[in-house]
PDB file of C-alpha atoms in Angstrom:
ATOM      1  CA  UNK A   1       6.852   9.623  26.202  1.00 75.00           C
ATOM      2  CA  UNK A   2       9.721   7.315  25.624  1.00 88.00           C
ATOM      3  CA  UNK A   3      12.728   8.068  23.192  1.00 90.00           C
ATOM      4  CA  UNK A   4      12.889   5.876  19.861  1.00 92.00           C
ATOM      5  CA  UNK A   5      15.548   5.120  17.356  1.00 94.00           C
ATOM      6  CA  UNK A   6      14.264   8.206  15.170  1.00 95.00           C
ATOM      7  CA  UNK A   7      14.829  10.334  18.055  1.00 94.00           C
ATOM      8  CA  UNK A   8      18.686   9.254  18.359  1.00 95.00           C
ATOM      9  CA  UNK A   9      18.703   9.550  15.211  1.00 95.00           C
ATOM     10  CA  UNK A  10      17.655  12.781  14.721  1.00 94.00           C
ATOM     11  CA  UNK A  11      19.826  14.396  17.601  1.00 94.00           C
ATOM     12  CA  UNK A  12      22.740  12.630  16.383  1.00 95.00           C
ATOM     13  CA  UNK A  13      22.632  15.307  13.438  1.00 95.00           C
ATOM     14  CA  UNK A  14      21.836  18.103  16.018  1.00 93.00           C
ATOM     15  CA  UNK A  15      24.952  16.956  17.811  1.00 93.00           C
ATOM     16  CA  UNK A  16      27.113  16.789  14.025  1.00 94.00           C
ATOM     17  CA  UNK A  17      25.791  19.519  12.190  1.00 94.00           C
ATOM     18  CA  UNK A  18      25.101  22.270  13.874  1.00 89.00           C
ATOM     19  CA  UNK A  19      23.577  24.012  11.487  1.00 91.00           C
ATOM     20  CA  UNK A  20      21.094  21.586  10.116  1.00 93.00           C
ATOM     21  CA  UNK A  21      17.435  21.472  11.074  1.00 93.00           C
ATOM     22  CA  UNK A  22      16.420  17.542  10.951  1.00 93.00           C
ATOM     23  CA  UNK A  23      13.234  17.765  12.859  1.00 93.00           C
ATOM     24  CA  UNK A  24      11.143  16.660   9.428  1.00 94.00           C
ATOM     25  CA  UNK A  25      13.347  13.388  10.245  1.00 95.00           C
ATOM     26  CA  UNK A  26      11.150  13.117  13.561  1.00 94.00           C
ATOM     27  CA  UNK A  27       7.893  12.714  11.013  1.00 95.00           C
ATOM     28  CA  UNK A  28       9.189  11.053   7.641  1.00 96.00           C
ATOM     29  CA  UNK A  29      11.449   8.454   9.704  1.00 96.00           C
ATOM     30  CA  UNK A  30       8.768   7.508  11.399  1.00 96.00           C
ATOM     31  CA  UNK A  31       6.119   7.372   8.537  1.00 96.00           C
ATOM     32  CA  UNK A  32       8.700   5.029   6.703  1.00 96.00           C
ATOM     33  CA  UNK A  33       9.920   2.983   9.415  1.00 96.00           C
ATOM     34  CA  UNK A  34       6.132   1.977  10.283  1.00 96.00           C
ATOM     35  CA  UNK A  35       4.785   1.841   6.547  1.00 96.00           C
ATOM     36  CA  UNK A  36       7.712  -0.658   6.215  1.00 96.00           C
ATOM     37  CA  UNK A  37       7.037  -2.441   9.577  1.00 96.00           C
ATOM     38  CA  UNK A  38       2.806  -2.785   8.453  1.00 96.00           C
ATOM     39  CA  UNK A  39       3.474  -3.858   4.938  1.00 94.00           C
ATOM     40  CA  UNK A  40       6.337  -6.731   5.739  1.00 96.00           C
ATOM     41  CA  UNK A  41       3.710  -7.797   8.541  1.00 96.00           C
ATOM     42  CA  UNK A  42       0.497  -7.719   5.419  1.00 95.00           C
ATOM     43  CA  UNK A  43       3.304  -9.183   3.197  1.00 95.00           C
ATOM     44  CA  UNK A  44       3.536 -12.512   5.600  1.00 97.00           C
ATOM     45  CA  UNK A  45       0.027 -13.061   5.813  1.00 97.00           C
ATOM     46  CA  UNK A  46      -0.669 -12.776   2.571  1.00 97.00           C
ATOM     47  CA  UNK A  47       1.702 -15.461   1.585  1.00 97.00           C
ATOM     48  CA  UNK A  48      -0.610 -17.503   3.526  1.00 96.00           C
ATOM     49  CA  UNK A  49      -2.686 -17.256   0.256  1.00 97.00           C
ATOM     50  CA  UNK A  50       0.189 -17.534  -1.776  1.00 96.00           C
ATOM     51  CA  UNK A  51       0.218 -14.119  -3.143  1.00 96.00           C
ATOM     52  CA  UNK A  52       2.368 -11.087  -2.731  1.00 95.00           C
ATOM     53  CA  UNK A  53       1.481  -7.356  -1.762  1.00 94.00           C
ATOM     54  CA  UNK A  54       1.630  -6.409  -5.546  1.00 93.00           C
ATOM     55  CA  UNK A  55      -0.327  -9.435  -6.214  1.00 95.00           C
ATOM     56  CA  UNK A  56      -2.769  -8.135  -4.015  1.00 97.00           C
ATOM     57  CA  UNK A  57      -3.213  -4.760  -5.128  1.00 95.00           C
ATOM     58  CA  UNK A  58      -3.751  -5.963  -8.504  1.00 96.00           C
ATOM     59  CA  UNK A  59      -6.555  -8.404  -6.814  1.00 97.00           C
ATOM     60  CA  UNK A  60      -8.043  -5.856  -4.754  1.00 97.00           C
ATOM     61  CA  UNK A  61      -8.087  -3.361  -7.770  1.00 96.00           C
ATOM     62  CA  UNK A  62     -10.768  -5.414  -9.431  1.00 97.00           C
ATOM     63  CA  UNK A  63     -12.510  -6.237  -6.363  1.00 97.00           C
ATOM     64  CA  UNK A  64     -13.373  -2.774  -5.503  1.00 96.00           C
ATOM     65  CA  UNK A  65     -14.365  -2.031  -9.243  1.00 95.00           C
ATOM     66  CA  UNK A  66     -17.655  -3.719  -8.266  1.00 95.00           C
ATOM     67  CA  UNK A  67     -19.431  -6.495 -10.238  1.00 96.00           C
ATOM     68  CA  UNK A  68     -18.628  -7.901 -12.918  1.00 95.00           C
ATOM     69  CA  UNK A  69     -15.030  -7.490 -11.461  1.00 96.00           C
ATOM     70  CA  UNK A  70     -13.307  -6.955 -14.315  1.00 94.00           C
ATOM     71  CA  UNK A  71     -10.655  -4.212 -15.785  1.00 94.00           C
ATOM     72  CA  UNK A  72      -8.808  -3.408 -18.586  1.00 91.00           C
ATOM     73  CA  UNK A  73      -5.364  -4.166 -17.762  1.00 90.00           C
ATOM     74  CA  UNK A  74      -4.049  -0.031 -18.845  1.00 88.00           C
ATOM     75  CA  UNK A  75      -6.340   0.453 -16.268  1.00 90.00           C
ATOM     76  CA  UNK A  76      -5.123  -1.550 -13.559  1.00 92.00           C
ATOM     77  CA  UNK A  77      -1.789  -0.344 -14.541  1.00 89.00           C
ATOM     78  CA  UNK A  78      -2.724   3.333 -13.933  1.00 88.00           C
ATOM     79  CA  UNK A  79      -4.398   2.555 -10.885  1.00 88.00           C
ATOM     80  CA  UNK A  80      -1.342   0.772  -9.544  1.00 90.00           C
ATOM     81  CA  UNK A  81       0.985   3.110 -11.137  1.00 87.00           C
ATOM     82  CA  UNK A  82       2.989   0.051 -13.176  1.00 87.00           C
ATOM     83  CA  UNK A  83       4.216   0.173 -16.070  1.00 86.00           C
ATOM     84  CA  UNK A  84       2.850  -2.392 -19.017  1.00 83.00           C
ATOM     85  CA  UNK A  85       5.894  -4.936 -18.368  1.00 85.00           C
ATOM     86  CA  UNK A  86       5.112  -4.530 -14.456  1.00 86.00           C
ATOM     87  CA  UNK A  87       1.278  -5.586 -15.040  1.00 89.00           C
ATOM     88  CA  UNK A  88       1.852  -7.919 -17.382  1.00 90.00           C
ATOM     89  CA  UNK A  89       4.215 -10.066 -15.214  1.00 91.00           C
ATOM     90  CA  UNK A  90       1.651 -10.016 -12.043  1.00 93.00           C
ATOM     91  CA  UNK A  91      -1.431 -10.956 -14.209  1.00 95.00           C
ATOM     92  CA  UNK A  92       0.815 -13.937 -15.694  1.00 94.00           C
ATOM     93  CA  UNK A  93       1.055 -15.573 -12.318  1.00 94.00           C
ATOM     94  CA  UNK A  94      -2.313 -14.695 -11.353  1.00 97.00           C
ATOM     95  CA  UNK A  95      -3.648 -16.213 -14.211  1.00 97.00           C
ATOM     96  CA  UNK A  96      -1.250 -18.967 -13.532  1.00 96.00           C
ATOM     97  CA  UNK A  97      -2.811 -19.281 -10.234  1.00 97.00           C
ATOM     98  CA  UNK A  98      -6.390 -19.276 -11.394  1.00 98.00           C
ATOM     99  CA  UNK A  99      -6.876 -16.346  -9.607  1.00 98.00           C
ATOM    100  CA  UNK A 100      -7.906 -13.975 -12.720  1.00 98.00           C
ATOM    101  CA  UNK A 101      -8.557 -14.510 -15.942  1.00 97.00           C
ATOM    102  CA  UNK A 102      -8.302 -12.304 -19.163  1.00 95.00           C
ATOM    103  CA  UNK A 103     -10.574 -12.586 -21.937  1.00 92.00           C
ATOM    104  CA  UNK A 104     -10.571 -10.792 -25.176  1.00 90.00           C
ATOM    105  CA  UNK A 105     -13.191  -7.444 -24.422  1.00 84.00           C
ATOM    106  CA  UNK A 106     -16.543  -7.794 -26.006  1.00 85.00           C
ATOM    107  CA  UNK A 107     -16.453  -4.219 -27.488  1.00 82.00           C
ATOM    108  CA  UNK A 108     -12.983  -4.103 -29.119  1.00 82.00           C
ATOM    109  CA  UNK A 109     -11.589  -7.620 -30.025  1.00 79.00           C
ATOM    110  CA  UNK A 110      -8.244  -6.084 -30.008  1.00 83.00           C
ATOM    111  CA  UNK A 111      -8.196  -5.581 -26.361  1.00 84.00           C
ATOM    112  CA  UNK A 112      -8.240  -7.488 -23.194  1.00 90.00           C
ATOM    113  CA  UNK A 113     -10.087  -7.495 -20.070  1.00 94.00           C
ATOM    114  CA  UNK A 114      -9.341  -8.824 -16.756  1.00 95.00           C
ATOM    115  CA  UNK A 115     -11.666 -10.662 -14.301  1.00 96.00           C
ATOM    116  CA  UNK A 116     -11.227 -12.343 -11.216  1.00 97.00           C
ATOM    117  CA  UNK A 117     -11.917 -15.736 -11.190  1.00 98.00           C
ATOM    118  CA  UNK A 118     -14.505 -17.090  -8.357  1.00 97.00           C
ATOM    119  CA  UNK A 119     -11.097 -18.472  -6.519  1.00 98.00           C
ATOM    120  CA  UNK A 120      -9.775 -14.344  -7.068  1.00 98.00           C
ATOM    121  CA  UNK A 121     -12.703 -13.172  -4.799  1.00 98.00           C
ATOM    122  CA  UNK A 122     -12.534 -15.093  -2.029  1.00 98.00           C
ATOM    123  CA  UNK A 123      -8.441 -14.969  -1.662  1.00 98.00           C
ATOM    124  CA  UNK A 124      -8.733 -11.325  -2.428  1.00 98.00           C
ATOM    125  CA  UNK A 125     -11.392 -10.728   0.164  1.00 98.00           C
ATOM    126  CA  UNK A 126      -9.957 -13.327   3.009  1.00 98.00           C
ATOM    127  CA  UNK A 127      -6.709 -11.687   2.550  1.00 98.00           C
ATOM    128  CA  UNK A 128      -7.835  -8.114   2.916  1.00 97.00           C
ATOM    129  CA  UNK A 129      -9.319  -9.014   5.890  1.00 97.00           C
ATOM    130  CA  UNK A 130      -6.341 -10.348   7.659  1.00 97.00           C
ATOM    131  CA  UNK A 131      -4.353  -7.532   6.096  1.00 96.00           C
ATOM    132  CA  UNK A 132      -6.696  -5.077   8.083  1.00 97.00           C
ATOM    133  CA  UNK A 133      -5.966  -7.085  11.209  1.00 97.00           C
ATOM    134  CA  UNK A 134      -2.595  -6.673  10.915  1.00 96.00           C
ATOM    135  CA  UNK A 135      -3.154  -2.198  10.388  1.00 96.00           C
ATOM    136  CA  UNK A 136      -6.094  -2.607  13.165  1.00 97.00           C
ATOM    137  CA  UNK A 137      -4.254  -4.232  16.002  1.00 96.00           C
ATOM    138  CA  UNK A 138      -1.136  -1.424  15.168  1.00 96.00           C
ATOM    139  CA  UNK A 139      -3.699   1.004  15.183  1.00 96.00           C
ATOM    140  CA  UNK A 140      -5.626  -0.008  18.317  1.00 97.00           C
ATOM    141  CA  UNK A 141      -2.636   1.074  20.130  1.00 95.00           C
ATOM    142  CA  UNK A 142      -4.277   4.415  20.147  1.00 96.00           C
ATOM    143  CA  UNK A 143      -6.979   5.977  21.249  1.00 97.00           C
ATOM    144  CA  UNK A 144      -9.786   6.237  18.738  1.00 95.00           C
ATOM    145  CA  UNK A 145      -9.719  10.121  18.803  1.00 97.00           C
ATOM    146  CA  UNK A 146      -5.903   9.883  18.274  1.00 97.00           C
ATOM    147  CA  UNK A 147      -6.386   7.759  15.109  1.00 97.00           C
ATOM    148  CA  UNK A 148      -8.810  10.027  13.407  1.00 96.00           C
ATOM    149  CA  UNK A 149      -6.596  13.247  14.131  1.00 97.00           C
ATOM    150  CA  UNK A 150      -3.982  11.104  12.474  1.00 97.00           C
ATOM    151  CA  UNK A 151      -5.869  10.339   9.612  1.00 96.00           C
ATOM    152  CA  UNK A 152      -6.739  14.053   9.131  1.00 96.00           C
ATOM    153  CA  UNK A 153      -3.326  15.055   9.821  1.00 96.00           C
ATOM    154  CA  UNK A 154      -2.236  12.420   7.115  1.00 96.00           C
ATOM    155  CA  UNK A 155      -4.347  13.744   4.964  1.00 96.00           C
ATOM    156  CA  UNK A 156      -3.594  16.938   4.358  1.00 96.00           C
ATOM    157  CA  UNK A 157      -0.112  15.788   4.702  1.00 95.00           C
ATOM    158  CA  UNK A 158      -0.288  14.375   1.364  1.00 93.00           C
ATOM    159  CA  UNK A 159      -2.467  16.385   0.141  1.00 94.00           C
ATOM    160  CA  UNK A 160       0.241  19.252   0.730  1.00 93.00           C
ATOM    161  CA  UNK A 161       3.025  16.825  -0.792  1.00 91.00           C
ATOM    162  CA  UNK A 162       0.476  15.958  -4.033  1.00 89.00           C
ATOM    163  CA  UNK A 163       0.218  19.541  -4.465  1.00 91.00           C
ATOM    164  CA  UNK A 164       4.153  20.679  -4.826  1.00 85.00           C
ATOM    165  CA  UNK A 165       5.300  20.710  -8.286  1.00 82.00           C
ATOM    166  CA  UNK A 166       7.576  17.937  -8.862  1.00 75.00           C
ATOM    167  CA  UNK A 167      10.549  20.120  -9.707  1.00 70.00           C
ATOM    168  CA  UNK A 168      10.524  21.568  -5.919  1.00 60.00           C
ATOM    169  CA  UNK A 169      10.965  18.301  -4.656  1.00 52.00           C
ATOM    170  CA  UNK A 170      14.176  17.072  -3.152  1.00 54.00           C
TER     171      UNK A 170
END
């Protein structure tokens, strides 16, 4: 197997600090570096629909809710961990785009519901699948028995970091 960047990276502190054990580096370099590499790629082809990734999370949020397609928007925010402000501003230019709409909610006049406009589903769906080209042909790079021990390993790799109490972190 071939050296990368993480690896000189990682010996260079082996080489200046003796002491220091950066082989996590090896993993969490390399988890970031591609994440980054994968969502720039998903970030250019879904410009081709005019939309952003955060766009499209908000997009794909309501498509996966099922029919009718439709959320409240504290909803969507907890699912996409934003804050009220943060939501707010991405339904705006969705809306603006006729890609959602909101509606006052049938059972409580006070609050809203979002829905994705006709227009919403098909950019939503034609951009998910070109997004998924973009993770497949990364992925195809391995063998399919290599991607599903990564997966697993991935897994319960998060599931281990989900599961440390916040305060032990960093």
């Amino acid at each position: 197997m071939t050296t990368d960047e993480v690896d000189l990276i990682v010996e260079q502190w082996r080489r200046e600090r003796a002491g220091m054990r950066p082989e996590p580096m090896a993993v969490f370099g390399r988890i970031y570096r591609l994440a980054r590499l994968v969502g720039d790629r998903q970030e250019k082809v879904y410009a081709g629909w005019g939309i952003g990734r955060g766009e499209f999370d908000v997009l794909a949020a309501l498509r996966r809710s099922g029919p009718p397609y439709t959320l409240a928007p504290k909803a969507l925010a907890g699912s996409l961990m934003l804050t009220s402000g943060g939501m707010t501003g991405r339904l705006d230019r969705l809306e603006r785009a006729g890609l959602v709409r909101r509606a006052p909610d049938p059972a409580d006049r006070r609050a809203l519901r979002v829905s994705l406009t006709e227009t919403g589903r098909r950019v939503v769906e034609e951009a998910a699948e070109a997004g998924l080209e973009v993770q497949r042909r990364i992925l195809d790079t391995l063998p399919p028995a290599d991607r599903e021990r990564l997966a697993d390993l991935l897994r319960a790799l998060l599931a281990g970091a989900e599961a440390e109490p916040p305060d032990q972190a960093g």
